[in-house]
Amino acid sequence: MSFLTLESVSKSFGANTVVKEFDLGVRKGEFISFLGPSGCGKTTVLRMVAGFETPTSGAITIDGEDVTMLPANKRRIGMVFQAYALFPNMNVYDNVAFGLKINGMDNAAVDRRVRDMLDMIALGHLADRYPYQMSGGQQQRVALARALAPQPRVLLLDEPLSALDAKIRLSLREDIRKIQRELGITTVFVTHDQEEALSISDRVIVMNKGRADQMGTPSEIYNRPKTRFVAEFVGTLNMFDARVADAGANRLNLAGRDIALPSSSGAALRNGETVKLALRPEAFYLDAQRPDDVPLEGRVQHMGFHGSIIRAKVTVGEQTVTIDMFNQANVAMPSVGEPIKLYFSPADALVLAA
Amino acid sequence: MKRYPAFPTLIVIAASLYFLVPLYATFDFSLRMERGVLSFAAYRDVFQSDTFISTLTFSAVASLVAILLGALIIVPTAYWVRLKLPRVRPLVEFLTLLPLIIPPVVLVFGYMRIYGNNSFLPLTTTDPGTNLLLVIGYTVLSLPYMFRAVDNGMAAIDIATLTEAAESLGASRFAIIRRVIFPNVRSAIMAGAFLTFSISLGEFVMASLLNRPAFGPYLVQMGQDYAYQPAALAIMAFVVTWASMALMQVFATRKPGQRFLPRMPRLSTFAPRRVQS
Ligand SMILES: Nc1ncnc2c1ncn2[C@@H]1O[C@H](COP(=O)(O)OP(=O)(O)OP(=O)(O)O)[C@@H](O)[C@H]1O
Ligand SMILES: [Mg+2]
């Protein structure tokens, strides 16, 4: 039984439908991410859950209660915004205490709860600071504590890390996940950063033009994308044109070579049709791993050093292929201009409708 | 040393003289009530007058009530317009500017017709009623300054997101305005308030047509009857205005959690540093 559900929720602004028949079920304590390009409707879905927008059609329930028409201040939902949105006239303590006082909690209990929350985000020593006296990362932690203080039923975060610099973004997202796990709070996290979504979520929903293209665990989304959009939006892909030689036996023809695919590689095949064969950069090897690996011949065009990995561009025929190799200091790497052989396993290939 | 370009400097000097010379002349004149010596006799005279004290108090109270009323009307209005009706903001802005275009005489005659002797609400027949009309009139006069100040104050904070943050924490509209919006535009309200105060303190037309014992009519009466005292009053009015402006600055630039006035630096920091040899 899902704790938070959206049933074919749609939202139009005038003639512009920005969320279309959106279905979602989030289990209690689950951490869900909405991932998608700018303007695909992530924020709009989140705002409907929060109660800041009313769906044009469809229903939203929390813990079995239909909240579709419930005003935002009655929903008991915690919200964290990209721009922190701390109350500028209040110090850290009062910001965190706001929701508790509004709900009529007595002073002693407020004090205990605020101290607990500040300890949780490790900012107890800054209780007297005002928002303008703090860094963005500190402000966002306070915003998180403020949202969680009144023990909301659901926590919503709309690109909470986008305004922060890379290092803080990384550490804060781990903090958010850790706190979320400890409290067991049902969470929806919005981001357009795929690495962020894949690294902290139980499940990811990839959104495209107001629809959920695919919902799944991070590894399902990355390794088994269901649509071309998901495959291209998440991670890097190399695409090859291949002709279907025998649809029944899952055999393709790639540049004169016969390839047998495992049965679960994606789109349905039809004889004679041209399809796209997609491969992740890390699916290529410089040596054959298995007997049925497919070899390609190419020439190194560029070697990019990224620390733990090396991302090379290799010209194969008329195409440039991106490949990732582990950086192993004691293994000789190919050099630019050198001809090399690449291998990939047909099992790693994804078939996308052309 | 920074060098100042000649021509602009000349213009600034000329403008300053244009402003300062008459001020100095008035000040000088106000000191000459006693023949042959410079003294503050005219000021003493003014302060000893009961009418001065009573009219000043009346006007000050009327202005303060008008400011309060103005803030209570303007803040929720400006908030609501910015949040929900951004398209009508130009219209509201225009409406609040009307008091600058329509002379107060027109307004006050309108009041006298609507709330006069044989109207449904004969406010002008009683003293409290007439005082109320005066306060309402001052509130109207303050609209251009109050609205502008408060609206600018709201532009400086993200009221839409702050409102949503407060809402998701369970706050009602009223609680949001009272606990989040009001405190955040308080310095803007103060800025508008000091402007309003300095204008309505010496206001003449409304006070005199409504026949109120206010400071404006008293000033005019003094100007007709005496020579030196009005000069002294003019200087004092000037000082009050500038003090209001200064306070406005202090409030406008104050941050939450800051003291009302900046902490006085310790005297020792001003001690001349000894030059090491
Ligand atoms: N109040 C509104 N009125 C009209 N159109 C709106 C409104 N809010 C959002 N939209 C439109 O709905 C679409 C989806 O917007 P939304 O903010 O949900 O996108 P998003 O996925 O959050 O994008 P981003 O990653 O840029 O934040 C956009 O085309 C936007 O212009
Ligand atoms: Mg968004």
XYZ file of C-alpha atoms and ligand atoms in Angstrom:
663
model
C 0.000 0.000 0.000
C 1.432 3.323 -1.050
C 1.683 6.103 1.484
C 1.637 8.941 -1.039
C -0.253 8.384 -4.278
C -0.990 10.462 -7.340
C -3.716 9.086 -9.577
C -3.659 10.334 -13.168
C -2.971 13.864 -12.035
C -2.968 16.500 -14.766
C -2.279 20.197 -14.588
C -2.905 22.848 -17.216
C -2.056 26.513 -17.151
C -4.524 27.924 -19.636
C -4.182 25.881 -22.800
C -0.763 24.612 -21.770
C -0.900 21.157 -20.171
C 2.331 20.777 -18.225
C 1.570 17.587 -16.277
C -0.204 14.766 -18.069
C -1.921 11.793 -16.425
C 0.781 11.448 -13.821
C 0.635 8.299 -11.687
C 2.812 7.685 -8.681
C 2.879 5.525 -5.592
C 5.461 6.188 -2.898
C 5.856 3.726 -0.052
C 6.214 4.900 3.514
C 9.806 5.865 4.217
C 10.816 5.689 0.580
C 13.125 8.225 -1.067
C 11.928 9.080 -4.571
C 13.542 11.445 -7.058
C 12.004 13.262 -9.996
C 14.619 13.610 -12.683
C 14.107 15.478 -15.918
C 15.098 18.405 -18.067
C 14.092 21.971 -17.297
C 10.411 22.674 -17.848
C 9.260 19.030 -17.784
C 6.906 19.671 -14.865
C 8.864 18.388 -11.850
C 8.215 21.453 -9.745
C 4.577 21.551 -10.773
C 3.986 17.975 -9.571
C 5.748 18.743 -6.307
C 3.707 21.916 -5.804
C 0.497 19.965 -6.302
C 1.583 17.527 -3.603
C 2.426 20.467 -1.336
C -0.917 22.129 -2.018
C 0.405 25.243 -3.752
C -1.282 24.265 -7.016
C -4.562 22.463 -7.539
C -4.601 19.631 -10.085
C -6.808 20.210 -13.113
C -7.850 16.574 -12.746
C -6.805 13.504 -10.786
C -6.404 12.806 -7.087
C -3.639 12.949 -4.493
C -3.780 10.914 -1.294
C -1.513 10.820 1.734
C -1.837 7.892 4.128
C -5.206 7.043 2.645
C -6.584 10.566 3.050
C -7.619 12.443 -0.109
C -5.776 15.758 0.104
C -6.441 16.963 -3.444
C -8.447 19.954 -2.219
C -6.857 20.377 1.205
C -5.169 23.771 1.705
C -1.373 23.692 2.001
C -1.321 24.734 5.657
C -3.445 21.707 6.626
C -1.448 19.059 4.773
C 1.420 18.557 7.227
C 4.045 18.474 4.500
C 7.610 19.691 4.882
C 9.032 21.663 1.995
C 12.600 22.671 1.206
C 13.155 25.225 -1.539
C 16.061 25.866 -3.865
C 16.392 29.431 -2.529
C 16.338 28.292 1.154
C 13.456 30.700 1.927
C 14.395 31.134 5.582
C 12.496 33.947 7.275
C 14.978 36.849 7.143
C 13.620 38.503 10.277
C 14.148 35.427 12.450
C 17.299 33.786 13.695
C 18.024 30.096 13.243
C 16.231 29.104 16.433
C 13.067 31.021 15.583
C 13.056 29.735 12.032
C 13.101 26.145 13.248
C 10.582 26.931 15.987
C 8.143 28.640 13.605
C 6.124 25.601 12.575
C 6.014 24.303 16.151
C 4.733 27.583 17.593
C 2.172 27.946 14.804
C 0.838 24.537 15.760
C 0.481 25.662 19.360
C 3.209 23.599 20.980
C 4.162 24.822 24.451
C 7.458 26.622 24.944
C 9.327 23.885 26.785
C 8.458 21.315 24.143
C 9.361 23.763 21.363
C 12.725 24.335 22.981
C 13.468 20.622 23.247
C 12.433 19.926 19.687
C 14.410 22.874 18.250
C 17.556 21.795 20.124
C 17.123 18.243 18.811
C 16.698 19.463 15.252
C 19.721 21.760 15.483
C 21.812 18.902 16.840
C 20.641 16.729 13.984
C 21.985 19.211 11.429
C 25.020 19.946 13.623
C 24.301 23.680 13.808
C 23.446 23.988 17.492
C 26.171 26.587 17.917
C 24.584 28.918 15.331
C 21.143 29.149 16.942
C 21.402 32.942 17.296
C 22.556 33.632 13.757
C 20.347 35.331 11.212
C 20.030 33.911 7.692
C 22.117 36.684 6.141
C 24.969 35.741 8.485
C 25.244 32.176 7.178
C 26.555 30.353 4.130
C 24.183 28.797 1.625
C 24.916 25.282 2.866
C 24.191 26.259 6.465
C 20.990 28.012 5.455
C 19.785 24.976 3.560
C 20.454 22.744 6.565
C 18.416 25.095 8.710
C 15.667 24.994 6.084
C 15.725 21.195 6.306
C 15.480 21.300 10.101
C 12.652 23.821 9.890
C 10.724 21.612 7.469
C 11.227 18.484 9.588
C 10.585 20.032 13.003
C 6.766 19.718 12.995
C 7.077 16.026 12.003
C 5.499 16.272 8.554
C 4.002 13.248 6.829
C 5.959 13.832 3.636
C 9.145 15.771 2.897
C 9.412 17.548 -0.450
C 12.672 19.025 -1.733
C 12.778 21.120 -4.910
C 16.342 21.230 -6.218
C 17.621 21.949 -2.717
C 21.264 21.679 -3.751
C 21.286 23.584 -7.024
C 22.406 26.871 -5.528
C 25.340 25.352 -3.654
C 28.878 24.725 -4.780
C 30.037 21.253 -5.762
C 31.635 20.134 -2.523
C 28.783 21.229 -0.249
C 26.303 19.771 -2.699
C 27.904 16.379 -2.330
C 28.163 16.355 1.456
C 24.703 17.849 2.002
C 23.015 15.300 -0.212
C 24.537 12.546 1.866
C 23.374 14.298 5.038
C 19.867 14.607 3.633
C 19.788 10.910 2.814
C 21.153 9.948 6.220
C 18.609 12.065 8.092
C 15.833 10.806 5.843
C 16.774 7.204 6.669
C 16.974 7.877 10.398
C 13.576 9.533 10.503
C 12.088 7.111 7.984
C 10.268 9.979 6.344
C 8.627 9.574 2.944
C 10.529 11.904 0.641
C 10.240 13.308 -2.862
C 13.350 14.985 -4.185
C 13.402 17.023 -7.395
C 16.576 17.457 -9.402
C 17.805 17.801 -12.930
C 21.162 16.339 -11.936
C 21.167 12.645 -12.867
C 24.108 11.726 -10.688
C 22.353 13.255 -7.698
C 19.132 11.376 -8.422
C 20.832 8.033 -9.071
C 23.111 8.191 -6.058
C 20.628 8.883 -3.265
C 17.245 7.531 -4.342
C 15.420 4.309 -3.694
C 13.589 4.912 -6.933
C 13.922 7.470 -9.692
C 11.153 8.808 -11.921
C 12.432 10.187 -15.179
C 10.041 12.851 -16.412
C 9.655 14.062 -19.947
C 7.182 16.725 -21.081
C 4.847 16.306 -18.148
C 4.834 12.503 -18.162
C 6.670 9.859 -16.202
C 8.768 8.117 -18.862
C 10.149 5.492 -16.544
C 10.074 4.654 -12.881
C 12.598 2.318 -11.355
C 15.593 1.772 -9.144
C 18.690 3.752 -10.124
C 20.272 0.653 -11.683
C 17.143 -0.159 -13.703
C 17.016 3.419 -14.969
C 20.660 3.426 -15.934
C 21.145 -0.122 -17.181
C 17.729 -0.836 -18.659
C 16.270 2.457 -19.894
C 12.839 1.796 -21.388
C 12.678 4.738 -23.742
C 15.115 6.508 -25.958
C 14.572 9.680 -23.939
C 15.567 8.003 -20.682
C 18.574 6.346 -22.304
C 19.820 9.634 -23.691
C 19.007 11.789 -20.684
C 20.655 9.512 -18.137
C 24.357 9.024 -18.729
C 26.282 9.099 -22.008
C 25.458 6.814 -24.917
C 27.164 5.715 -28.115
C 24.701 4.946 -30.902
C 25.247 2.619 -33.835
C 22.916 1.927 -36.742
C 22.177 -1.778 -37.069
C 19.883 -3.711 -39.380
C 17.643 -6.448 -38.048
C 18.760 -9.668 -39.712
C 16.498 -12.146 -37.917
C 13.923 -10.760 -35.521
C 12.956 -14.188 -34.204
C 16.511 -15.037 -33.145
C 17.366 -11.472 -32.048
C 20.130 -11.191 -34.641
C 21.350 -7.852 -35.902
C 23.800 -6.798 -38.521
C 26.245 -4.108 -37.449
C 28.639 -2.894 -40.172
C 28.693 -6.332 -41.841
C 29.085 -8.223 -38.591
C 26.465 -10.576 -37.216
C 25.508 -9.995 -33.590
C 23.263 -12.132 -31.414
C 21.527 -10.128 -28.669
C 20.080 -11.540 -25.461
C 16.288 -11.480 -25.594
C 15.760 -8.600 -23.136
C 17.571 -5.767 -24.846
C 14.715 -3.343 -25.405
C 12.461 -2.488 -28.311
C 10.660 -5.166 -30.327
C 12.405 -6.020 -33.597
C 11.100 -6.377 -37.163
C 13.049 -7.968 -40.014
C 14.890 -5.569 -42.323
C 14.289 -2.583 -40.058
C 17.155 -0.320 -38.976
C 17.481 0.186 -35.224
C 19.836 2.056 -32.911
C 22.223 -0.017 -30.899
C 23.269 1.952 -27.835
C 26.302 1.335 -25.651
C 27.487 3.074 -22.493
C 31.118 4.287 -22.494
C 32.015 1.798 -19.774
C 30.774 -1.143 -21.881
C 33.909 -1.025 -24.043
C 37.123 -2.898 -23.290
C 40.522 -2.877 -24.904
C 40.721 -6.687 -24.677
C 38.085 -9.276 -25.399
C 36.487 -10.519 -22.167
C 34.377 -13.327 -23.651
C 34.459 -15.275 -26.912
C 31.288 -13.687 -28.302
C 32.468 -10.094 -27.667
C 32.193 -7.863 -30.703
C 35.412 -6.182 -31.859
C 35.570 -2.698 -33.441
C 38.583 -1.059 -35.002
C 39.331 2.582 -34.383
C 41.871 5.301 -33.858
C 42.347 7.287 -30.645
C 41.366 10.909 -31.147
C 41.528 12.279 -27.647
C 42.331 11.108 -24.114
C 40.595 12.957 -21.289
C 41.891 12.493 -17.767
C 39.122 12.479 -15.104
C 40.985 11.130 -12.087
C 39.661 7.637 -11.464
C 38.621 7.165 -15.064
C 39.990 8.111 -18.447
C 37.423 9.093 -21.048
C 38.713 8.602 -24.570
C 37.217 9.593 -27.915
C 37.859 6.949 -30.538
C 37.081 7.281 -34.243
C 35.334 4.119 -35.480
C 34.511 4.322 -39.171
C 32.806 7.688 -39.585
C 31.715 7.800 -35.975
C 33.249 9.053 -32.754
C 32.817 6.658 -29.855
C 33.211 7.702 -26.228
C 34.783 5.071 -23.998
C 35.653 5.022 -20.307
C 38.622 3.121 -18.905
C 39.746 2.788 -15.331
C 42.851 4.789 -14.631
C 45.447 2.183 -13.711
C 48.807 3.818 -13.239
C 50.779 0.623 -14.016
C 48.938 -0.282 -17.217
C 50.031 1.287 -20.481
C 47.297 3.419 -22.007
C 46.859 3.897 -25.743
C 48.124 7.219 -27.010
C 46.455 9.730 -29.312
C 46.635 8.803 -33.006
C 47.270 5.145 -32.295
C 45.010 2.490 -33.905
C 43.213 0.365 -31.280
C 40.687 -2.412 -30.999
C 37.573 -2.051 -28.853
C 35.374 -4.884 -27.636
C 31.856 -4.896 -26.280
C 29.573 -7.650 -25.134
C 26.230 -7.926 -26.991
C 24.633 -8.367 -23.560
C 25.501 -4.751 -22.735
C 23.887 -3.371 -25.865
C 20.533 -1.626 -25.721
C 18.234 -1.603 -28.719
C 16.365 1.679 -29.150
C 13.675 2.291 -31.729
C 15.265 4.407 -34.463
C 43.763 62.753 -2.918
C 40.887 62.489 -5.312
C 40.570 65.498 -7.586
C 37.134 66.887 -8.238
C 36.244 68.027 -11.762
C 35.726 71.807 -11.841
C 32.359 72.219 -13.521
C 30.292 69.688 -11.554
C 31.874 70.956 -8.365
C 30.774 74.492 -9.218
C 27.221 73.320 -9.815
C 27.136 71.533 -6.472
C 28.432 74.628 -4.714
C 25.889 76.881 -6.446
C 23.040 74.524 -5.578
C 24.170 74.307 -1.968
C 24.292 78.083 -1.693
C 20.826 78.374 -3.218
C 19.625 76.133 -0.440
C 21.802 77.269 2.463
C 21.767 81.059 2.115
C 18.030 81.544 2.761
C 18.235 78.981 5.546
C 21.058 80.897 7.132
C 19.190 84.197 6.665
C 16.108 82.778 8.396
C 18.200 81.353 11.203
C 20.053 84.641 11.643
C 16.793 86.555 11.663
C 15.270 84.204 14.246
C 18.102 85.072 16.641
C 17.537 88.862 16.504
C 14.345 89.252 18.518
C 16.222 91.154 21.208
C 17.655 94.322 19.806
C 21.411 94.412 19.424
C 22.208 90.869 20.624
C 21.913 87.380 19.159
C 19.726 85.215 21.391
C 17.308 82.305 21.407
C 14.558 84.561 22.789
C 12.197 83.795 19.900
C 12.587 80.065 20.516
C 11.994 80.504 24.228
C 8.901 82.491 23.424
C 7.571 79.768 21.179
C 8.179 77.010 23.683
C 6.472 78.961 26.429
C 3.283 79.234 24.426
C 0.565 76.766 25.453
C -0.914 76.807 21.972
C 2.406 75.650 20.538
C 2.508 72.640 22.823
C -1.156 71.718 22.412
C -1.275 72.082 18.616
C 1.990 70.214 18.194
C 0.725 67.372 20.373
C -2.568 67.247 18.500
C -0.851 67.065 15.128
C 1.708 64.541 16.297
C -1.006 62.230 17.621
C -3.099 62.646 14.474
C -0.060 61.845 12.315
C 0.856 58.774 14.340
C -2.667 57.389 14.187
C -2.716 58.066 10.452
C 0.575 56.186 10.059
C -0.773 53.226 12.004
C -3.972 53.153 9.981
C -1.982 53.547 6.783
C 0.300 50.623 7.629
C -2.667 48.403 8.517
C -4.277 49.137 5.164
C -1.204 49.271 2.948
C 0.760 46.218 4.090
C -1.954 43.606 3.493
C -2.965 45.362 0.266
C 0.547 45.546 -1.155
C 1.134 41.937 -0.060
C -2.004 40.625 -1.665
C -1.477 42.554 -4.870
C 2.085 41.303 -5.222
C 1.170 37.734 -4.379
C -2.126 37.188 -6.166
C -2.893 40.109 -8.440
C 0.404 41.245 -9.941
C -1.425 42.474 -13.007
C -3.405 45.110 -11.127
C -0.313 46.497 -9.422
C 0.056 49.411 -11.865
C -3.566 50.344 -11.180
C -3.097 50.222 -7.420
C 0.074 52.231 -7.758
C -1.804 54.842 -9.786
C -4.584 55.001 -7.183
C -2.092 55.569 -4.402
C -0.560 58.416 -6.388
C -3.872 60.261 -6.711
C -3.398 62.226 -3.460
C -0.405 63.896 -5.118
C -2.538 64.926 -8.089
C -5.837 65.836 -6.431
C -5.455 68.818 -4.118
C -6.357 68.208 -0.459
C -8.992 70.968 -0.746
C -10.977 68.783 -3.090
C -10.703 65.812 -0.753
C -11.734 67.741 2.315
C -14.705 69.399 0.608
C -15.765 65.980 -0.505
C -15.624 64.787 3.112
C -17.629 67.776 4.278
C -20.349 67.055 1.747
C -20.526 63.321 2.396
C -20.175 63.395 6.181
C -21.763 66.844 6.764
C -24.792 67.906 8.798
C -27.538 66.069 7.000
C -25.677 63.019 5.747
C -26.170 59.389 6.731
C -22.981 59.581 8.798
C -22.661 63.134 10.169
C -19.054 62.891 11.309
C -18.343 66.613 11.066
C -20.903 67.461 13.720
C -18.823 66.026 16.568
C -15.214 66.611 17.596
C -14.163 62.938 17.596
C -15.857 62.490 14.235
C -14.003 65.425 12.742
C -10.724 64.205 14.234
C -11.389 60.854 12.601
C -11.917 62.578 9.261
C -8.631 64.418 9.681
C -6.813 61.172 10.459
C -8.386 59.493 7.451
C -7.377 62.485 5.339
C -3.789 62.191 6.559
C -3.852 58.480 5.821
C -4.861 59.296 2.267
C -2.072 61.874 2.029
C 0.401 59.245 3.210
C -0.631 56.668 0.601
C 1.915 57.605 -2.088
C 4.820 57.381 0.358
C 3.616 54.410 2.363
C 2.657 52.297 -0.619
C 5.875 52.981 -2.457
C 8.047 52.281 0.573
C 6.198 49.101 1.530
C 5.984 47.845 -2.041
C 9.724 48.340 -2.465
C 10.281 46.583 0.840
C 8.318 43.602 -0.460
C 10.246 43.576 -3.707
C 13.403 43.063 -1.663
C 12.210 39.759 -0.172
C 10.810 36.766 -2.016
C 7.323 37.021 -0.555
C 5.887 34.241 -2.710
C 8.378 31.623 -1.507
C 8.342 32.881 2.083
C 4.558 32.633 2.029
C 4.714 29.070 0.750
C 7.346 28.131 3.308
C 5.150 29.493 6.099
C 2.050 27.837 4.659
C 3.666 24.421 4.508
C 4.572 24.872 8.182
C 0.886 25.307 8.956
C 0.539 29.096 9.110
C -2.731 30.784 8.165
C -2.857 33.881 5.934
C -3.273 36.108 8.951
C -0.344 34.490 10.767
C 1.816 34.870 7.665
C 1.094 38.585 7.350
C 1.590 39.173 11.055
C 4.657 37.016 11.698
C 6.485 36.988 8.394
C 5.428 39.856 6.146
C 5.010 42.681 8.683
C 8.352 42.151 10.434
C 10.157 41.970 7.118
C 8.771 45.244 5.811
C 8.959 46.995 9.166
C 11.891 49.130 8.120
C 10.054 50.038 4.922
C 6.998 50.990 6.962
C 9.205 53.135 9.168
C 10.666 54.879 6.148
C 7.177 55.663 4.865
C 6.120 56.636 8.356
C 8.771 59.299 8.835
C 7.933 60.850 5.489
C 4.258 60.839 6.384
C 5.027 62.300 9.775
C 7.053 65.171 8.421
C 4.312 65.996 5.926
C 1.234 65.747 8.106
C 2.813 67.459 11.097
C 2.639 70.855 9.418
C -0.350 70.134 7.157
C -2.546 73.219 6.797
C -5.408 72.831 4.324
C -7.273 69.875 5.832
C -6.691 70.898 9.412
C -7.874 74.419 8.820
C -10.938 73.532 6.719
C -11.987 70.957 9.297
C -11.230 73.594 11.922
C -8.921 71.401 13.983
C -6.519 72.832 16.619
C -3.543 71.525 14.631
C 0.028 72.667 14.206
C -0.299 73.784 10.561
C -2.963 76.429 11.171
C -1.020 77.580 14.237
C 2.095 78.113 12.100
C 0.148 80.192 9.608
C -1.472 82.228 12.350
C 1.952 82.934 13.885
C 3.237 84.008 10.494
C 0.487 86.593 10.258
C 0.834 87.948 13.787
C 4.537 87.871 14.630
C 7.892 88.462 12.997
C 10.651 86.526 14.766
C 8.755 83.516 16.159
C 7.765 82.168 12.701
C 11.407 82.196 11.695
C 12.260 80.193 14.799
C 9.394 77.772 14.015
C 10.592 77.392 10.443
C 14.041 76.440 11.656
C 12.595 73.963 14.135
C 10.336 72.437 11.489
C 13.382 72.092 9.319
C 15.287 70.298 12.051
C 12.370 67.932 12.692
C 12.147 67.117 8.993
C 15.812 66.337 8.754
C 15.738 64.297 11.901
C 12.898 62.307 10.349
C 14.944 61.755 7.232
C 17.918 60.618 9.275
C 15.795 58.164 11.259
C 14.347 56.931 7.990
C 17.852 56.151 6.799
C 18.697 54.340 10.004
C 15.609 52.145 9.759
C 15.881 51.584 6.060
C 19.395 50.197 6.311
C 18.989 48.250 9.530
C 19.314 44.486 9.415
C 17.425 42.088 11.685
C 19.197 41.402 14.925
C 21.140 44.612 14.692
C 21.002 47.184 17.436
C 18.850 50.244 16.896
C 21.947 52.392 16.546
C 25.363 51.079 15.661
C 27.432 50.210 18.713
C 29.495 53.175 19.814
C 33.127 52.503 19.016
C 35.322 52.519 22.070
C 37.159 55.788 22.478
C 40.502 54.037 22.520
C 40.102 53.122 18.870
C 40.195 56.817 18.107
C 43.406 57.417 20.034
C 46.126 58.616 17.673
C 48.466 55.807 16.862
C 51.986 56.355 17.959
C 54.381 56.384 15.061
C 57.061 53.768 15.402
C 60.484 55.160 14.906
N 2.144 29.425 -12.706
C 2.386 29.047 -13.981
N 1.721 29.607 -15.001
C 1.942 29.230 -16.283
N 2.841 28.298 -16.639
C 3.549 27.694 -15.671
C 3.354 28.044 -14.299
N 4.192 27.281 -13.550
C 4.874 26.517 -14.428
N 4.477 26.745 -15.702
C 4.990 26.059 -16.902
O 4.935 24.677 -16.674
C 6.060 24.024 -17.234
C 6.705 23.151 -16.201
O 7.256 23.963 -15.199
P 7.993 23.374 -13.935
O 8.410 24.531 -13.093
O 7.158 22.339 -13.303
O 9.274 22.714 -14.603
P 10.508 22.020 -13.893
O 10.556 20.624 -14.392
O 10.458 22.206 -12.437
O 11.709 22.825 -14.534
P 13.071 23.346 -13.848
O 14.026 22.198 -13.866
O 13.499 24.423 -14.774
O 12.730 23.834 -12.492
C 6.965 25.113 -17.781
O 6.802 25.157 -19.173
C 6.442 26.376 -17.146
O 6.592 27.454 -18.027
Mg 11.604 23.321 -11.030
